[in-house]
Coordinates of C-alpha atoms in Angstrom, one line a residue:
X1 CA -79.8 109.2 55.4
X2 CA -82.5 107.6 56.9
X3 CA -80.8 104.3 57.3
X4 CA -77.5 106.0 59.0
X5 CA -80.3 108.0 62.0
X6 CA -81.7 104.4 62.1
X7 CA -78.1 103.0 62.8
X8 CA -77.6 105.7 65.3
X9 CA -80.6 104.9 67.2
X10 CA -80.1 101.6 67.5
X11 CA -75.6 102.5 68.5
X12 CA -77.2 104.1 71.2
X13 CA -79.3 100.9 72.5
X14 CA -77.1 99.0 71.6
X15 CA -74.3 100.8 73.8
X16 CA -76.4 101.0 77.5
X17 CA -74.1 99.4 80.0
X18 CA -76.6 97.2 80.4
X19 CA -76.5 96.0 76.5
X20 CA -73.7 96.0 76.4
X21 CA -73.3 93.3 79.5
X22 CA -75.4 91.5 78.0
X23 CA -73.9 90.8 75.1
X24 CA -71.0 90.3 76.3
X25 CA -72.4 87.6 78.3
X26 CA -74.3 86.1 75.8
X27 CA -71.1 85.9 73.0
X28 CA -68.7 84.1 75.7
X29 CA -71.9 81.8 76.6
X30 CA -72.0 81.6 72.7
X31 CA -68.5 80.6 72.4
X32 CA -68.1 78.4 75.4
X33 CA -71.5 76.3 74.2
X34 CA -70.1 75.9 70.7
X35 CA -66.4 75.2 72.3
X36 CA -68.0 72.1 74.6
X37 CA -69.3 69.4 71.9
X38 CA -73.1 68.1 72.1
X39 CA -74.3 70.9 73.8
X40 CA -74.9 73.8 71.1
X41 CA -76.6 76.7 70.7
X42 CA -80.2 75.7 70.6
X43 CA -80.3 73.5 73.6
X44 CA -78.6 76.8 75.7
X45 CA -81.2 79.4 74.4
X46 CA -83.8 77.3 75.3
X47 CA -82.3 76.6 78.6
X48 CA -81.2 79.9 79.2
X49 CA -84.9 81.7 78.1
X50 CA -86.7 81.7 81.2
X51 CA -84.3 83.5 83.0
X52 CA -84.3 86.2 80.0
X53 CA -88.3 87.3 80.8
X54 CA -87.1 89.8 83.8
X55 CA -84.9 91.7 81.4
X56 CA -86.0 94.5 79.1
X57 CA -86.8 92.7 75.5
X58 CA -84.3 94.3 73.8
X59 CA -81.4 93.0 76.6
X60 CA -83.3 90.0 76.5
X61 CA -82.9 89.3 72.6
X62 CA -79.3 90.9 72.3
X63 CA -78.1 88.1 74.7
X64 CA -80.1 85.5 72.9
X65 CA -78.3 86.4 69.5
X66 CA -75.1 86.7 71.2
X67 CA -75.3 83.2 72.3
X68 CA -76.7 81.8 68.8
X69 CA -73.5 84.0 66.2
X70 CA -71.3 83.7 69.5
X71 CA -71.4 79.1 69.3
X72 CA -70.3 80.3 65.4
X73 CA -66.8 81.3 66.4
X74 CA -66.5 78.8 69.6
X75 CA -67.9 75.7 67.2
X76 CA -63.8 75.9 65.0
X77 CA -61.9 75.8 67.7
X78 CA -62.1 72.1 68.6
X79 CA -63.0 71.1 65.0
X80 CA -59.4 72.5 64.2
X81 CA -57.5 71.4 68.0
X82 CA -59.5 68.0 68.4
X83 CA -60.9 66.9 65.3
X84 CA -64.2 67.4 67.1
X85 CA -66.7 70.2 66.0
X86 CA -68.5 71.9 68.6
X87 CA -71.0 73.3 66.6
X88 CA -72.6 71.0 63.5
X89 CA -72.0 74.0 61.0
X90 CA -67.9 74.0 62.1
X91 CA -68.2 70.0 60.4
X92 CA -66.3 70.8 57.8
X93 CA -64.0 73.1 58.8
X94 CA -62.5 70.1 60.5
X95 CA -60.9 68.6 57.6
X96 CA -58.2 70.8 56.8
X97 CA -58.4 72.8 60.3
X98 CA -57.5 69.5 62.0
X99 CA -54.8 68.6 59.6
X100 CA -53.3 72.1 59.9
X101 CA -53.0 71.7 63.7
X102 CA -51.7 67.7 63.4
X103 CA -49.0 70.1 60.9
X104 CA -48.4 72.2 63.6
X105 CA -50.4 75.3 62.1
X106 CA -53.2 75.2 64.5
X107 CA -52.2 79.1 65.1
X108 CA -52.6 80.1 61.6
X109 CA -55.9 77.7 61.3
X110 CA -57.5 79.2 64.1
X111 CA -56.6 82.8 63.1
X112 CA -58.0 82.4 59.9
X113 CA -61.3 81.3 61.4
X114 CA -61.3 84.3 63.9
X115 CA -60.4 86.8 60.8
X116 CA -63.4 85.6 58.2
X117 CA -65.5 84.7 60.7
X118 CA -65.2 88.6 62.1
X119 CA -65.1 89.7 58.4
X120 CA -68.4 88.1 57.4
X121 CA -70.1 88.4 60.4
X122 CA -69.6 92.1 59.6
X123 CA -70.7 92.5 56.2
X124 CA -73.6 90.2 57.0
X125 CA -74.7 92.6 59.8
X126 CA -74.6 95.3 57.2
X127 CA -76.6 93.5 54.5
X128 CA -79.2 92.5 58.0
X129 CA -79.5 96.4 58.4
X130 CA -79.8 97.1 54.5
X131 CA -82.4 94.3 53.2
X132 CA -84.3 94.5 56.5
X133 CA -86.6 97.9 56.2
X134 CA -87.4 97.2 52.2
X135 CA -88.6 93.4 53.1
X136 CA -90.6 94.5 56.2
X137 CA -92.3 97.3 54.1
X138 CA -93.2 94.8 51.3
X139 CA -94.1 92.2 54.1
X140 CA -96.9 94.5 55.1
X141 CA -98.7 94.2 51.7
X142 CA -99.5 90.4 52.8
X143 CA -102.6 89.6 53.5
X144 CA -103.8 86.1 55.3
X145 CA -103.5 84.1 52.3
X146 CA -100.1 85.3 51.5
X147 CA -98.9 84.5 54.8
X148 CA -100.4 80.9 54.7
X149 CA -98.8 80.4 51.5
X150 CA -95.2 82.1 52.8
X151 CA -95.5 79.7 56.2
X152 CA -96.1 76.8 54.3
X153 CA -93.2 77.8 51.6
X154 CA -90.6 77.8 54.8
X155 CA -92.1 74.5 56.5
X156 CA -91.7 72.9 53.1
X157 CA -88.2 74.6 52.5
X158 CA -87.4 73.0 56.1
X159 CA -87.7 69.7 55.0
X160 CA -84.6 69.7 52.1
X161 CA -81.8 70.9 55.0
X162 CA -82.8 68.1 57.9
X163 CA -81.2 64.9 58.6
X164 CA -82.8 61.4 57.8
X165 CA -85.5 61.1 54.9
X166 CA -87.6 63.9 53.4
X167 CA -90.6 61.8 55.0
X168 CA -89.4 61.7 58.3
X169 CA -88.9 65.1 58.3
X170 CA -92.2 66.2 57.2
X171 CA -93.6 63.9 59.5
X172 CA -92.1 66.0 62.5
X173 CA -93.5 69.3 60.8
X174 CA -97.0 67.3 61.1
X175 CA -96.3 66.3 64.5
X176 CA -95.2 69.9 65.8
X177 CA -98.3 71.8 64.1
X178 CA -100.7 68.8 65.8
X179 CA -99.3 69.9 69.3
X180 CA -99.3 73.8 68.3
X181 CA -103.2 72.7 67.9
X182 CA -103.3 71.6 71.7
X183 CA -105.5 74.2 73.5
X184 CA -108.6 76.4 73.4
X185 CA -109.5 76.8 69.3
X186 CA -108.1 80.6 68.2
X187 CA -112.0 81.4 67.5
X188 CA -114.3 79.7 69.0
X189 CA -112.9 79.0 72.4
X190 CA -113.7 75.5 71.9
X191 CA -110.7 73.1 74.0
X192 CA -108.7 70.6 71.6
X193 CA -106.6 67.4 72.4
X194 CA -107.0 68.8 76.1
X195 CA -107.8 65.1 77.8
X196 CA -109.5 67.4 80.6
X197 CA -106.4 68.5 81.6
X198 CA -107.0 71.8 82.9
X199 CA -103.1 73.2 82.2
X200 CA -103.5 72.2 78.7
X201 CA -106.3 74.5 78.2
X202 CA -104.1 77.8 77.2
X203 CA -101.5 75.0 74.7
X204 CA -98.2 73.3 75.2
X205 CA -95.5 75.5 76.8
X206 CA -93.6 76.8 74.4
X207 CA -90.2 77.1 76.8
X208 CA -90.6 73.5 78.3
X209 CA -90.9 72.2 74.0
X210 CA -88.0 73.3 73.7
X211 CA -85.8 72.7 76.6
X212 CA -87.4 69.0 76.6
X213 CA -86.2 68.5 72.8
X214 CA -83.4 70.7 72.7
X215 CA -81.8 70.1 76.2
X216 CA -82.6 67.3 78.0
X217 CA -82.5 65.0 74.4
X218 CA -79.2 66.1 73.6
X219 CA -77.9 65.2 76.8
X220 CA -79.3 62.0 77.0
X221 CA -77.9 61.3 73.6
X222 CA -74.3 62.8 74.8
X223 CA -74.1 60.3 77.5
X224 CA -73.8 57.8 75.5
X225 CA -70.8 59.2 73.4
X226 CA -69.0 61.1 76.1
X227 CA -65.7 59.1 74.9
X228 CA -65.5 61.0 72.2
X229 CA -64.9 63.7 74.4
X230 CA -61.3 62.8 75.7
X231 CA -58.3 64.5 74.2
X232 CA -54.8 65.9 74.5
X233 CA -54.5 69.6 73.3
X234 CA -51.1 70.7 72.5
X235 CA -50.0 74.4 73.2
X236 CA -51.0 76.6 70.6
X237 CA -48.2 79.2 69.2
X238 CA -47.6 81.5 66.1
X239 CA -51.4 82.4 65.9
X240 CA -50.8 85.1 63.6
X241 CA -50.8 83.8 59.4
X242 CA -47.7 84.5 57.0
X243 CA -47.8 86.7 54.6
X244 CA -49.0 83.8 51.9
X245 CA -51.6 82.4 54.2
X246 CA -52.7 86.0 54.2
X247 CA -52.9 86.1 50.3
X248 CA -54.8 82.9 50.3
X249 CA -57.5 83.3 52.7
X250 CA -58.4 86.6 50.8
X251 CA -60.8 85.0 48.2
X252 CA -62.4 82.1 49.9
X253 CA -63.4 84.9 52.8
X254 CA -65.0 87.3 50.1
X255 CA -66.9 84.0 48.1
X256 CA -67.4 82.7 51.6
X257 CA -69.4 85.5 53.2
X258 CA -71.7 86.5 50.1
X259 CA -72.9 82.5 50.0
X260 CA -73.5 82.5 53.5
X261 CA -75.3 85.8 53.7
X262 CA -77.8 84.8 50.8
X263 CA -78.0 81.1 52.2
X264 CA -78.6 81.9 55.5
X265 CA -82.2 82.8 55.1
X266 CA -83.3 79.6 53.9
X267 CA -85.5 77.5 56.4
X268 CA -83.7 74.7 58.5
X269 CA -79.9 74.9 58.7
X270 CA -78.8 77.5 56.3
X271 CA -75.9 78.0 58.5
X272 CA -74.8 74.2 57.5
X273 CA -75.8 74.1 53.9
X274 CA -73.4 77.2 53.5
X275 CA -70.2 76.2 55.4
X276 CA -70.9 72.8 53.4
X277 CA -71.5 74.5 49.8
X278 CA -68.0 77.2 50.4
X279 CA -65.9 74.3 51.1
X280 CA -67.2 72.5 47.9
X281 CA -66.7 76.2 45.9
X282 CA -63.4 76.3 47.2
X283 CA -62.0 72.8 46.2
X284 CA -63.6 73.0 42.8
X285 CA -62.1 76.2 41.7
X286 CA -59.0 75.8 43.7
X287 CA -55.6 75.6 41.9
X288 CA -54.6 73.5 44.7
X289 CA -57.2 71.2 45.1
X290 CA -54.9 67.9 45.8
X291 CA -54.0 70.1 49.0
X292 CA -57.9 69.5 50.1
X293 CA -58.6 67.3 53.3
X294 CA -54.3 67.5 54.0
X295 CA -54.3 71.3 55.7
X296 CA -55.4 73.6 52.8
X297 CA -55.7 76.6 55.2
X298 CA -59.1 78.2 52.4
X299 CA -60.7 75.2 53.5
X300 CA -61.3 76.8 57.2
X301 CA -61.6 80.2 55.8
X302 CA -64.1 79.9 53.0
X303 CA -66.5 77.6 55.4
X304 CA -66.0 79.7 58.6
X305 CA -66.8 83.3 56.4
X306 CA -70.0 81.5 55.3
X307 CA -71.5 79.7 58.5
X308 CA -71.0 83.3 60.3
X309 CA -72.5 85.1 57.8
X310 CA -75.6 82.7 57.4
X311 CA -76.2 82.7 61.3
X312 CA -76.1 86.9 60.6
X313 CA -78.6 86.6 57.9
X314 CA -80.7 84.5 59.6
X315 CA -82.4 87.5 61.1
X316 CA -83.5 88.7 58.1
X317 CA -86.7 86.4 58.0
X318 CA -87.2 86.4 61.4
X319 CA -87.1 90.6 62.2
X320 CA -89.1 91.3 58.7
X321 CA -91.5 88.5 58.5
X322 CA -91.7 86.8 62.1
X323 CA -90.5 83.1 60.5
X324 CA -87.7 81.4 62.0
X325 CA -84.8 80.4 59.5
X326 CA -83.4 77.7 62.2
X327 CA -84.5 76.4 65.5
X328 CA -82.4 79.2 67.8
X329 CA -84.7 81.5 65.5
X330 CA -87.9 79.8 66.6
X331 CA -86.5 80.2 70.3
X332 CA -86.1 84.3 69.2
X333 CA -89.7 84.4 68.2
X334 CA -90.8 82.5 71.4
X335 CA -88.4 85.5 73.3
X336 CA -90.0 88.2 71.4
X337 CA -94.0 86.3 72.6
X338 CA -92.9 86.5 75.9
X339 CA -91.9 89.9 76.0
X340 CA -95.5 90.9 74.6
X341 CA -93.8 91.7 71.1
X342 CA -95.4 90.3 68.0
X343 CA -92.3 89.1 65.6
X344 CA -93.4 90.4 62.2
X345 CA -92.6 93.5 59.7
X346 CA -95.0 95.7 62.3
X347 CA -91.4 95.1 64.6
X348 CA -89.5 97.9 62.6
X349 CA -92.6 100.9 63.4
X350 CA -93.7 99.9 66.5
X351 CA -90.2 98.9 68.1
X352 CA -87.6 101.2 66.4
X353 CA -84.8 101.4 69.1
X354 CA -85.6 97.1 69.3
X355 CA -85.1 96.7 66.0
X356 CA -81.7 98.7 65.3
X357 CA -81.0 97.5 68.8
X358 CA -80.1 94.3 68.1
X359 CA -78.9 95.1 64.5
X360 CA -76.3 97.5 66.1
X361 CA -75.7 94.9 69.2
X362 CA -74.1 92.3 66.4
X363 CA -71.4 94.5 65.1
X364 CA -70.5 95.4 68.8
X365 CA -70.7 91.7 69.5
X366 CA -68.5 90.5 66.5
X367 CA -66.0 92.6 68.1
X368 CA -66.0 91.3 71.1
X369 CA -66.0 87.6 69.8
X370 CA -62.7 89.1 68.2
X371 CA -61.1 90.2 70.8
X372 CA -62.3 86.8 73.4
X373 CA -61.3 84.2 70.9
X374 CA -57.7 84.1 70.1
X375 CA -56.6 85.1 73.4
X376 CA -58.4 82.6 75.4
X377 CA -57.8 79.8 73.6
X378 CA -56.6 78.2 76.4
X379 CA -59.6 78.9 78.2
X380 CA -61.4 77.2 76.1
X381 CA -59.1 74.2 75.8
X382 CA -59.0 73.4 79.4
X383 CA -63.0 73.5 79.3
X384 CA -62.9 70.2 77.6
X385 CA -61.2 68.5 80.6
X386 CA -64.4 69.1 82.7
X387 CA -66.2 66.0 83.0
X388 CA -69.6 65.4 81.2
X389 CA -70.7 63.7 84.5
X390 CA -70.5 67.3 86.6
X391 CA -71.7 69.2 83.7
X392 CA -74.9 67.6 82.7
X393 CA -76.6 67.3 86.0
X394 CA -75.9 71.3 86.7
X395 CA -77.2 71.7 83.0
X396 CA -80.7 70.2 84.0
X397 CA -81.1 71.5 87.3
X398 CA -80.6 74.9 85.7
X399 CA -83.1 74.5 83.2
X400 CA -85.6 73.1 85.5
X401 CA -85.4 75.9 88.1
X402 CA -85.6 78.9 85.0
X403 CA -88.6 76.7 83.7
X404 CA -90.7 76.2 87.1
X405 CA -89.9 80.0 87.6
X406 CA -92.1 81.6 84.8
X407 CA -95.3 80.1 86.2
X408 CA -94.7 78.5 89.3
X409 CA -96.3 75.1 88.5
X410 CA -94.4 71.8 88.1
X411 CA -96.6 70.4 85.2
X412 CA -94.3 72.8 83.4
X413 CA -91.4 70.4 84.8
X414 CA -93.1 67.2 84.0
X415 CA -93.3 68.6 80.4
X416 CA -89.3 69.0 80.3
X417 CA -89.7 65.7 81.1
X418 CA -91.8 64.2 78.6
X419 CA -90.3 66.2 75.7
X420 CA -87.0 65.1 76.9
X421 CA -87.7 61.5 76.6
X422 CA -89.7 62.1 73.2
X423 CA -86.8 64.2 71.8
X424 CA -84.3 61.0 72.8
X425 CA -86.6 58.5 71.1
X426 CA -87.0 60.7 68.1
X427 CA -83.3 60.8 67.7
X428 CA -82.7 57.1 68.1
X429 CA -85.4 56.8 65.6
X430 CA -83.3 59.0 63.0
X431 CA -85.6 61.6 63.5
X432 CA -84.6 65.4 63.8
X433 CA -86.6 67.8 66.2
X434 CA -85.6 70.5 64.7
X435 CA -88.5 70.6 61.9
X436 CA -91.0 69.3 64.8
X437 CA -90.0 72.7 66.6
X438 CA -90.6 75.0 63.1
X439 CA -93.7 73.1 62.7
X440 CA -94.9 73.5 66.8
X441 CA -94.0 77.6 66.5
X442 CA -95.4 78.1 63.2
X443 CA -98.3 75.5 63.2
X444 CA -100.8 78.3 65.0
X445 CA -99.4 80.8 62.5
X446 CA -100.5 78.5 59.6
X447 CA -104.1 77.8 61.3
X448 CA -104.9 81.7 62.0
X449 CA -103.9 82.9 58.4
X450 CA -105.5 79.8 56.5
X451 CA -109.2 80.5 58.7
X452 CA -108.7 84.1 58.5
X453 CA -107.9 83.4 54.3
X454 CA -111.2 81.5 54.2
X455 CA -113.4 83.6 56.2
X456 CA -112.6 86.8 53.9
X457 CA -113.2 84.6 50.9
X458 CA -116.4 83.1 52.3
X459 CA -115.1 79.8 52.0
X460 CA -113.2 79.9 48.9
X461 CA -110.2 78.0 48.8
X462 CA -109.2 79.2 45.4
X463 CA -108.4 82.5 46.9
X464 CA -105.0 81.2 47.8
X465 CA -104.3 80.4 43.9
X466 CA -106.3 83.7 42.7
X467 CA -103.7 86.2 44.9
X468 CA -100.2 86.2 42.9
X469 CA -97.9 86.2 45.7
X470 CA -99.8 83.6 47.6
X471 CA -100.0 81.5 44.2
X472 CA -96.0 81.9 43.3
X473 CA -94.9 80.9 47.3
X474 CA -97.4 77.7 46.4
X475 CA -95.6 76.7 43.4
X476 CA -92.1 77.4 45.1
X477 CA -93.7 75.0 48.3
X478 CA -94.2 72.5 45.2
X479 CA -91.3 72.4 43.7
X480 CA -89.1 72.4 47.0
X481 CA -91.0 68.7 48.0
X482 CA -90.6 67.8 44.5
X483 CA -86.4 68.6 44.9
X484 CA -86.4 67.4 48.3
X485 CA -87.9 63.8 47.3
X486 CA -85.6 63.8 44.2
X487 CA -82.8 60.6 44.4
X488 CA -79.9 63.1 43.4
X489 CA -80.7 65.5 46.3
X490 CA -81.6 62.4 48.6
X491 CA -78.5 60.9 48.1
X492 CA -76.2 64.3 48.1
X493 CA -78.2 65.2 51.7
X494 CA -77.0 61.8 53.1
X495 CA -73.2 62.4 51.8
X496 CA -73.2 65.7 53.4
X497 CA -74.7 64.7 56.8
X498 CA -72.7 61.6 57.1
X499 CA -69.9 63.9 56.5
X500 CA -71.0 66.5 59.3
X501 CA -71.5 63.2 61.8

């Protein structure tokens, strides 16, 4: 009973005209982003968050979401007309969705993706509102050492789902909690890696991070392939699936949404992992599975139900225990800063009609992703003929202006700059930002709870073995750098990431 007044609280957030605006705005941003290759979700939430901090938070962070489950939907349609994903978790949805449309089947192809996609997003959205309220009210038993333990467990986790080696990618979680360090010391006051720089002295901007690594980086690193952007698109027709497609996506859409809801909460790329680990489900248990990589039309939906569902589920860390699950989640948890709203089970008491808000504002904006999707297909289409050249220039200036706005001072600029450049070299290098960005949000997280750990324990550091939660997320940290270093693992990470690329 309790859950369906909480439900209705947040329908009638959710529902404001204004809210409702929003999120309409934020799932055809969502779609067109994850439509357009190279640009993605992450790189437009970061650009797009400094123009958020006039709205109301809950506006604010219904957009932001929109934009992230929104690239989700957009990211099949040119992995099934192009051959090109749009989004990195639509990868493998490509290899049968392409091979459909070369067939002729685009229609049924794309209608399959619309239908699980809708379907899981759904029943992920009702497992969000479910699991939410009993994590947050166990999340409140956690004290500092807990939390250390829980942060480091998700950095750790992190590591396993990024590209390049498990060393390179904990070297970007070092490098992003040595720049979280940047700034006055949480305690004593006392400046840190400062160089006398007076607009160092409150840390790195979080916003200019982000649009540095995530914007201008990507863009650099799209210039150099923008051949691969050039194609014909044929019309589409017969969208809706025959009877036997019908029977056939049933399954791989029920399998598909229950792996992506429960993988979508892992640290990194959940949303990836899952569209990656349906598609492997599906072949191995297929009758079919000759039919595999030549149009096999539960090839796009298993995948598609999973990757939707895991960028639903995704919340669930983030609105019960303030940690991001993926790097748009990390941008969330910047929003919710911003907005004077500390991420964390507290969210759920202190900002009910928040909360449900946004809960309620993703089964309203999984309807309207329905409803944009199939019929403006050509929309979408004839967004690919628009020249990388026009849009990357707009792209920056946009990001620059929203940056410059929130405090009027070009070192901000400068910053977008640097981080920019840093993020290009990084990639050249084989080096994923992504983990340098969990590491950068979550590094002052991990220095509060470990000092505020050893000041209650007077200096103990066994306190973090002594507490049995803290001890078991230690042991779990362990283990997941022990798997993540492991040959078998190394080598399956590489297969499926050469496969995404």
């Amino acid at each position: 009973m309790e859950l369906l007044d909480n439900l209705a609280l947040g329908f009638s957030t959710a529902l404001l005209v204004q809210n409702v605006l929003y999120c309409f705005v934020g799932v055809l941003l969502g779609t067109a982003v994850g439509v357009l290759p190279g640009i993605g979700p992450t790189a437009t939430v970061a650009m797009l968050l400094p123009i958020t901090f006039s709205f109301e938070p809950v506006t604010a962070l219904i957009m932001l979401a929109g934009i992230y489950y929104g690239a989700q939907y957009g990211g099949s349609t040119t992995a099934i007309l192009i051959n090109l994903p749009g989004e990195s978790s639509a990868a493998v949805t490509a290899l049968d969705g392409h091979e459909m449309a070369r067939q002729g089947r685009a229609g049924p192809a794309l209608a399959a993706a619309a239908i699980g996609s809708f379907f899981a997003g759904t029943v992920a959205t009702v497992a969000l509102a479910a699991a939410a309220p009993p994590l947050a009210s166990v999340a409140l038993k956690f004290g500092p050492a807990d939390y250390f333990s829980l942060v480091l467990f998700g950095l750790i986790v992190s590591i396993a789902l990024a590209r390049g080696t498990a060393l390179k990618a904990l070297a970007m979680i070092a490098l992003g909690v040595l720049l979280g360090t940047v700034g006055q010391d949480i305690y004593t006051g006392t400046p840190r890696f400062v160089f006398e720089q007076r607009e160092l002295y409150g840390g790195i901007d979080f916003v200019s991070v982000a649009v540095g690594l995530f914007g201008v980086a990507e863009i650099l690193r799209n210039l150099e392939n923008e051949q691969t952007r050039t194609a014909i698109v044929s019309r589409v027709t017969n969208l809706w699936p025959t009877r036997e497609d019908r029977r056939r996506i049933v399954a791989p859409i029920l399998r598909g949404t229950g792996l992506g809801a429960a993988l979508g909460v892992l640290p990194g790329g959940g949303h990836v992992l899952a569209s990656f680990t349906s598609y492997a489900v599906e072949k191995r248990i297929s009758k079919r599975p000759q039919e595999f990589g030549r149009g096999a039309i539960e090839g796009v939906a298993g995948p598609e139900s999973a990757n939707n569902a895991a960028a639903q589920t995704s919340f669930i860390p983030l609105l019960t225990l303030g940690l991001p699950a993926h790097p748009v989640m990390a941008l969330m948890i910047g929003a919710f800063i911003v907005h004077g709203i500390t991420p964390g089970p507290n969210v759920i008491n202190d900002e009910p009609a928040l909360f449900w808000g946004l809960i309620a504002s993703m089964w309203i904006g999984n309807v309207l992703l329905l409803l944009l999707n199939l019929p403006l297909i050509g929309l979408w289409v004839r967004m690919l003929r628009i020249p990388y050249q026009v849009l990357f220039p707009m792209i920056i200036l946009f990001a620059a202006i929203g940056t410059y706005s929130l405090n009027s001072n070009a070192y901000d600029v400068y910053a977008i700059a640097f981080f920019g450049i840093l993020g290009y070299i990084l990639i050249k290098c084989g080096c994923e930002p992504a983990p340098l960005l969990l590491g950068f949000v979550l590094g002052p997280l991990l220095e509060e709870n470990l000092r505020r750990a050893l000041i209650i324990s007077r200096g103990d550091p066994s306190v973090f073995l002594t507490r049995p939660i803290s001890a078991a997320l230690l042991a779990l940290a362990l283990a997941a750098l022990v798997v993540a270093v492991l040959p078998t693992i190394r080598r399956r990470r590489a297969a499926v990431f050469a496969e995404e690329e």
